[in-house]
Amino acid sequence: MLQVLANLIKETVKNLVVTELQKTIQFNSEVISELKSALVKGTKIEALEAKVDELEQYQRRQCLRIIGVEEQEAEDTDKLVMEVGKRIGVDVNVMDIDRSHRIGRRDVGNDRPRPIIVKFVSYRKRSEVLKK
């Protein structure tokens, strides 16, 4: 009788353990599926980030950084860009410039002028200035 009772308890415990293991395996499988899905979405996000970076690079193709132009208080960088163009032999007028400004922070102890970034209206004008 004890042996039958022991076997019955053993079978019951075995069934409980098997049931718990099956539940755990099912739960882990669901988690793995969710992670796979998130990984695929992550790859899409990476692809979108790469595309955004590519588009930003394309927009900057009309920009040019000019270094070494003396910095003055309350200056007009468009006029400075036109003056640089005149000195290098390129006719740059205000209609060729989309926008221009100094980049970086003004350091009190640093007397080096900050670079000017200029975005030209056309890539051709930017190339012309760059070639000169």
PDB file of C-alpha atoms in Angstrom:
ATOM      1  CA  MET A   1       0.000   0.000   0.000  1.00  0.00           C
ATOM      2  CA  LEU A   2       2.855   2.360   0.863  1.00  0.00           C
ATOM      3  CA  GLN A   3       4.558   1.509  -2.381  1.00  0.00           C
ATOM      4  CA  VAL A   4       1.395   2.338  -4.360  1.00  0.00           C
ATOM      5  CA  LEU A   5       1.014   5.587  -2.429  1.00  0.00           C
ATOM      6  CA  ALA A   6       4.683   6.484  -3.045  1.00  0.00           C
ATOM      7  CA  ASN A   7       4.311   5.792  -6.766  1.00  0.00           C
ATOM      8  CA  LEU A   8       1.160   7.898  -6.876  1.00  0.00           C
ATOM      9  CA  ILE A   9       2.920  10.830  -5.164  1.00  0.00           C
ATOM     10  CA  LYS A  10       5.913  10.353  -7.443  1.00  0.00           C
ATOM     11  CA  GLU A  11       3.687  10.454 -10.564  1.00  0.00           C
ATOM     12  CA  THR A  12       1.807  13.504  -9.273  1.00  0.00           C
ATOM     13  CA  VAL A  13       5.023  15.399  -8.553  1.00  0.00           C
ATOM     14  CA  LYS A  14       6.423  14.320 -11.932  1.00  0.00           C
ATOM     15  CA  ASN A  15       3.286  15.611 -13.709  1.00  0.00           C
ATOM     16  CA  LEU A  16       3.424  18.896 -11.798  1.00  0.00           C
ATOM     17  CA  VAL A  17       7.104  19.396 -12.692  1.00  0.00           C
ATOM     18  CA  VAL A  18       6.446  18.536 -16.346  1.00  0.00           C
ATOM     19  CA  THR A  19       3.492  20.950 -16.433  1.00  0.00           C
ATOM     20  CA  GLU A  20       5.569  23.743 -14.862  1.00  0.00           C
ATOM     21  CA  LEU A  21       8.413  23.090 -17.310  1.00  0.00           C
ATOM     22  CA  GLN A  22       5.997  23.225 -20.237  1.00  0.00           C
ATOM     23  CA  LYS A  23       4.598  26.539 -18.982  1.00  0.00           C
ATOM     24  CA  THR A  24       8.116  27.943 -18.588  1.00  0.00           C
ATOM     25  CA  ILE A  25       9.101  26.769 -22.081  1.00  0.00           C
ATOM     26  CA  GLN A  26       5.950  28.346 -23.544  1.00  0.00           C
ATOM     27  CA  PHE A  27       6.614  31.641 -21.738  1.00  0.00           C
ATOM     28  CA  ASN A  28      10.265  31.691 -22.859  1.00  0.00           C
ATOM     29  CA  SER A  29       9.220  30.953 -26.443  1.00  0.00           C
ATOM     30  CA  GLU A  30       6.854  33.923 -26.385  1.00  0.00           C
ATOM     31  CA  VAL A  31       9.593  36.177 -24.989  1.00  0.00           C
ATOM     32  CA  ILE A  32      11.996  35.002 -27.695  1.00  0.00           C
ATOM     33  CA  SER A  33       9.383  35.752 -30.382  1.00  0.00           C
ATOM     34  CA  GLU A  34       8.883  39.261 -28.994  1.00  0.00           C
ATOM     35  CA  LEU A  35      12.637  39.849 -28.931  1.00  0.00           C
ATOM     36  CA  LYS A  36      12.966  38.642 -32.520  1.00  0.00           C
ATOM     37  CA  SER A  37      10.208  41.035 -33.528  1.00  0.00           C
ATOM     38  CA  ALA A  38      11.925  43.881 -31.672  1.00  0.00           C
ATOM     39  CA  LEU A  39      15.205  42.995 -33.369  1.00  0.00           C
ATOM     40  CA  VAL A  40      13.572  43.243 -36.791  1.00  0.00           C
ATOM     41  CA  LYS A  41      12.084  46.598 -35.789  1.00  0.00           C
ATOM     42  CA  GLY A  42      15.538  47.637 -34.523  1.00  0.00           C
ATOM     43  CA  THR A  43      17.005  46.869 -37.934  1.00  0.00           C
ATOM     44  CA  LYS A  44      14.308  48.989 -39.530  1.00  0.00           C
ATOM     45  CA  ILE A  45      15.131  51.811 -37.131  1.00  0.00           C
ATOM     46  CA  GLU A  46      18.819  51.508 -38.013  1.00  0.00           C
ATOM     47  CA  ALA A  47      17.930  51.619 -41.710  1.00  0.00           C
ATOM     48  CA  LEU A  48      15.797  54.721 -41.135  1.00  0.00           C
ATOM     49  CA  GLU A  49      18.591  56.384 -39.149  1.00  0.00           C
ATOM     50  CA  ALA A  50      21.011  55.655 -42.001  1.00  0.00           C
ATOM     51  CA  LYS A  51      18.543  57.140 -44.496  1.00  0.00           C
ATOM     52  CA  VAL A  52      18.099  60.289 -42.360  1.00  0.00           C
ATOM     53  CA  ASP A  53      21.884  60.651 -42.133  1.00  0.00           C
ATOM     54  CA  GLU A  54      22.160  60.259 -45.901  1.00  0.00           C
ATOM     55  CA  LEU A  55      19.521  62.948 -46.462  1.00  0.00           C
ATOM     56  CA  GLU A  56      21.237  65.316 -44.021  1.00  0.00           C
ATOM     57  CA  GLN A  57      24.535  64.786 -45.828  1.00  0.00           C
ATOM     58  CA  TYR A  58      22.825  65.527 -49.137  1.00  0.00           C
ATOM     59  CA  GLN A  59      21.410  68.778 -47.757  1.00  0.00           C
ATOM     60  CA  ARG A  60      24.883  69.840 -46.626  1.00  0.00           C
ATOM     61  CA  ARG A  61      26.348  69.476 -50.097  1.00  0.00           C
ATOM     62  CA  GLN A  62      25.534  73.124 -50.747  1.00  0.00           C
ATOM     63  CA  CYS A  63      27.382  74.262 -47.621  1.00  0.00           C
ATOM     64  CA  LEU A  64      30.943  75.501 -47.345  1.00  0.00           C
ATOM     65  CA  ARG A  65      33.018  76.334 -44.288  1.00  0.00           C
ATOM     66  CA  ILE A  66      35.231  79.408 -44.557  1.00  0.00           C
ATOM     67  CA  ILE A  67      38.094  79.637 -42.072  1.00  0.00           C
ATOM     68  CA  GLY A  68      40.328  82.556 -41.160  1.00  0.00           C
ATOM     69  CA  VAL A  69      38.034  85.536 -41.771  1.00  0.00           C
ATOM     70  CA  GLU A  70      38.496  88.180 -39.068  1.00  0.00           C
ATOM     71  CA  GLU A  71      35.617  88.397 -36.660  1.00  0.00           C
ATOM     72  CA  GLN A  72      34.025  91.735 -35.798  1.00  0.00           C
ATOM     73  CA  GLU A  73      31.258  92.695 -33.408  1.00  0.00           C
ATOM     74  CA  ALA A  74      27.817  92.909 -35.120  1.00  0.00           C
ATOM     75  CA  GLU A  75      29.158  91.704 -38.476  1.00  0.00           C
ATOM     76  CA  ASP A  76      27.162  90.684 -41.537  1.00  0.00           C
ATOM     77  CA  THR A  77      28.468  87.263 -42.568  1.00  0.00           C
ATOM     78  CA  ASP A  78      26.734  87.478 -45.950  1.00  0.00           C
ATOM     79  CA  LYS A  79      28.851  90.544 -46.766  1.00  0.00           C
ATOM     80  CA  LEU A  80      31.960  88.750 -45.528  1.00  0.00           C
ATOM     81  CA  VAL A  81      31.219  85.786 -47.809  1.00  0.00           C
ATOM     82  CA  MET A  82      30.721  88.140 -50.758  1.00  0.00           C
ATOM     83  CA  GLU A  83      34.042  89.835 -49.911  1.00  0.00           C
ATOM     84  CA  VAL A  84      35.824  86.470 -49.787  1.00  0.00           C
ATOM     85  CA  GLY A  85      34.292  85.604 -53.161  1.00  0.00           C
ATOM     86  CA  LYS A  86      35.483  88.912 -54.596  1.00  0.00           C
ATOM     87  CA  ARG A  87      39.029  88.330 -53.312  1.00  0.00           C
ATOM     88  CA  ILE A  88      39.261  84.878 -54.858  1.00  0.00           C
ATOM     89  CA  GLY A  89      37.732  85.998 -58.156  1.00  0.00           C
ATOM     90  CA  VAL A  90      34.197  84.623 -57.884  1.00  0.00           C
ATOM     91  CA  ASP A  91      31.170  86.865 -58.227  1.00  0.00           C
ATOM     92  CA  VAL A  92      29.060  86.010 -55.162  1.00  0.00           C
ATOM     93  CA  ASN A  93      26.005  88.163 -54.550  1.00  0.00           C
ATOM     94  CA  VAL A  94      23.379  88.010 -51.833  1.00  0.00           C
ATOM     95  CA  MET A  95      21.040  86.018 -54.110  1.00  0.00           C
ATOM     96  CA  ASP A  96      23.619  83.186 -54.192  1.00  0.00           C
ATOM     97  CA  ILE A  97      23.575  82.817 -50.397  1.00  0.00           C
ATOM     98  CA  ASP A  98      20.772  80.974 -48.644  1.00  0.00           C
ATOM     99  CA  ARG A  99      22.201  81.671 -45.169  1.00  0.00           C
ATOM    100  CA  SER A 100      25.488  82.183 -43.433  1.00  0.00           C
ATOM    101  CA  HIS A 101      26.694  82.446 -39.846  1.00  0.00           C
ATOM    102  CA  ARG A 102      29.626  81.791 -37.555  1.00  0.00           C
ATOM    103  CA  ILE A 103      29.812  78.365 -35.963  1.00  0.00           C
ATOM    104  CA  GLY A 104      31.012  77.478 -32.511  1.00  0.00           C
ATOM    105  CA  ARG A 105      31.123  79.441 -29.284  1.00  0.00           C
ATOM    106  CA  ARG A 106      33.043  82.643 -28.898  1.00  0.00           C
ATOM    107  CA  ASP A 107      35.917  81.974 -26.481  1.00  0.00           C
ATOM    108  CA  VAL A 108      37.015  84.961 -24.426  1.00  0.00           C
ATOM    109  CA  GLY A 109      40.677  83.919 -24.217  1.00  0.00           C
ATOM    110  CA  ASN A 110      40.903  82.673 -27.806  1.00  0.00           C
ATOM    111  CA  ASP A 111      41.627  85.316 -30.445  1.00  0.00           C
ATOM    112  CA  ARG A 112      41.205  82.935 -33.414  1.00  0.00           C
ATOM    113  CA  PRO A 113      38.153  83.824 -35.517  1.00  0.00           C
ATOM    114  CA  ARG A 114      35.349  81.280 -35.637  1.00  0.00           C
ATOM    115  CA  PRO A 115      34.650  79.655 -39.010  1.00  0.00           C
ATOM    116  CA  ILE A 116      31.787  80.863 -41.178  1.00  0.00           C
ATOM    117  CA  ILE A 117      29.394  78.301 -42.566  1.00  0.00           C
ATOM    118  CA  VAL A 118      27.595  79.385 -45.715  1.00  0.00           C
ATOM    119  CA  LYS A 119      24.801  77.549 -47.490  1.00  0.00           C
ATOM    120  CA  PHE A 120      24.639  78.505 -51.131  1.00  0.00           C
ATOM    121  CA  VAL A 121      21.404  78.503 -53.094  1.00  0.00           C
ATOM    122  CA  SER A 122      22.973  76.297 -55.754  1.00  0.00           C
ATOM    123  CA  TYR A 123      25.545  73.534 -55.703  1.00  0.00           C
ATOM    124  CA  ARG A 124      27.151  75.066 -58.791  1.00  0.00           C
ATOM    125  CA  LYS A 125      27.983  78.320 -56.989  1.00  0.00           C
ATOM    126  CA  ARG A 126      29.399  76.406 -54.027  1.00  0.00           C
ATOM    127  CA  SER A 127      31.574  74.341 -56.396  1.00  0.00           C
ATOM    128  CA  GLU A 128      32.756  77.463 -58.184  1.00  0.00           C
ATOM    129  CA  VAL A 129      33.828  79.049 -54.881  1.00  0.00           C
ATOM    130  CA  LEU A 130      35.451  75.804 -53.719  1.00  0.00           C
ATOM    131  CA  LYS A 131      37.435  75.413 -56.961  1.00  0.00           C
ATOM    132  CA  LYS A 132      38.888  78.932 -56.589  1.00  0.00           C
TER     133      LYS A 132
END
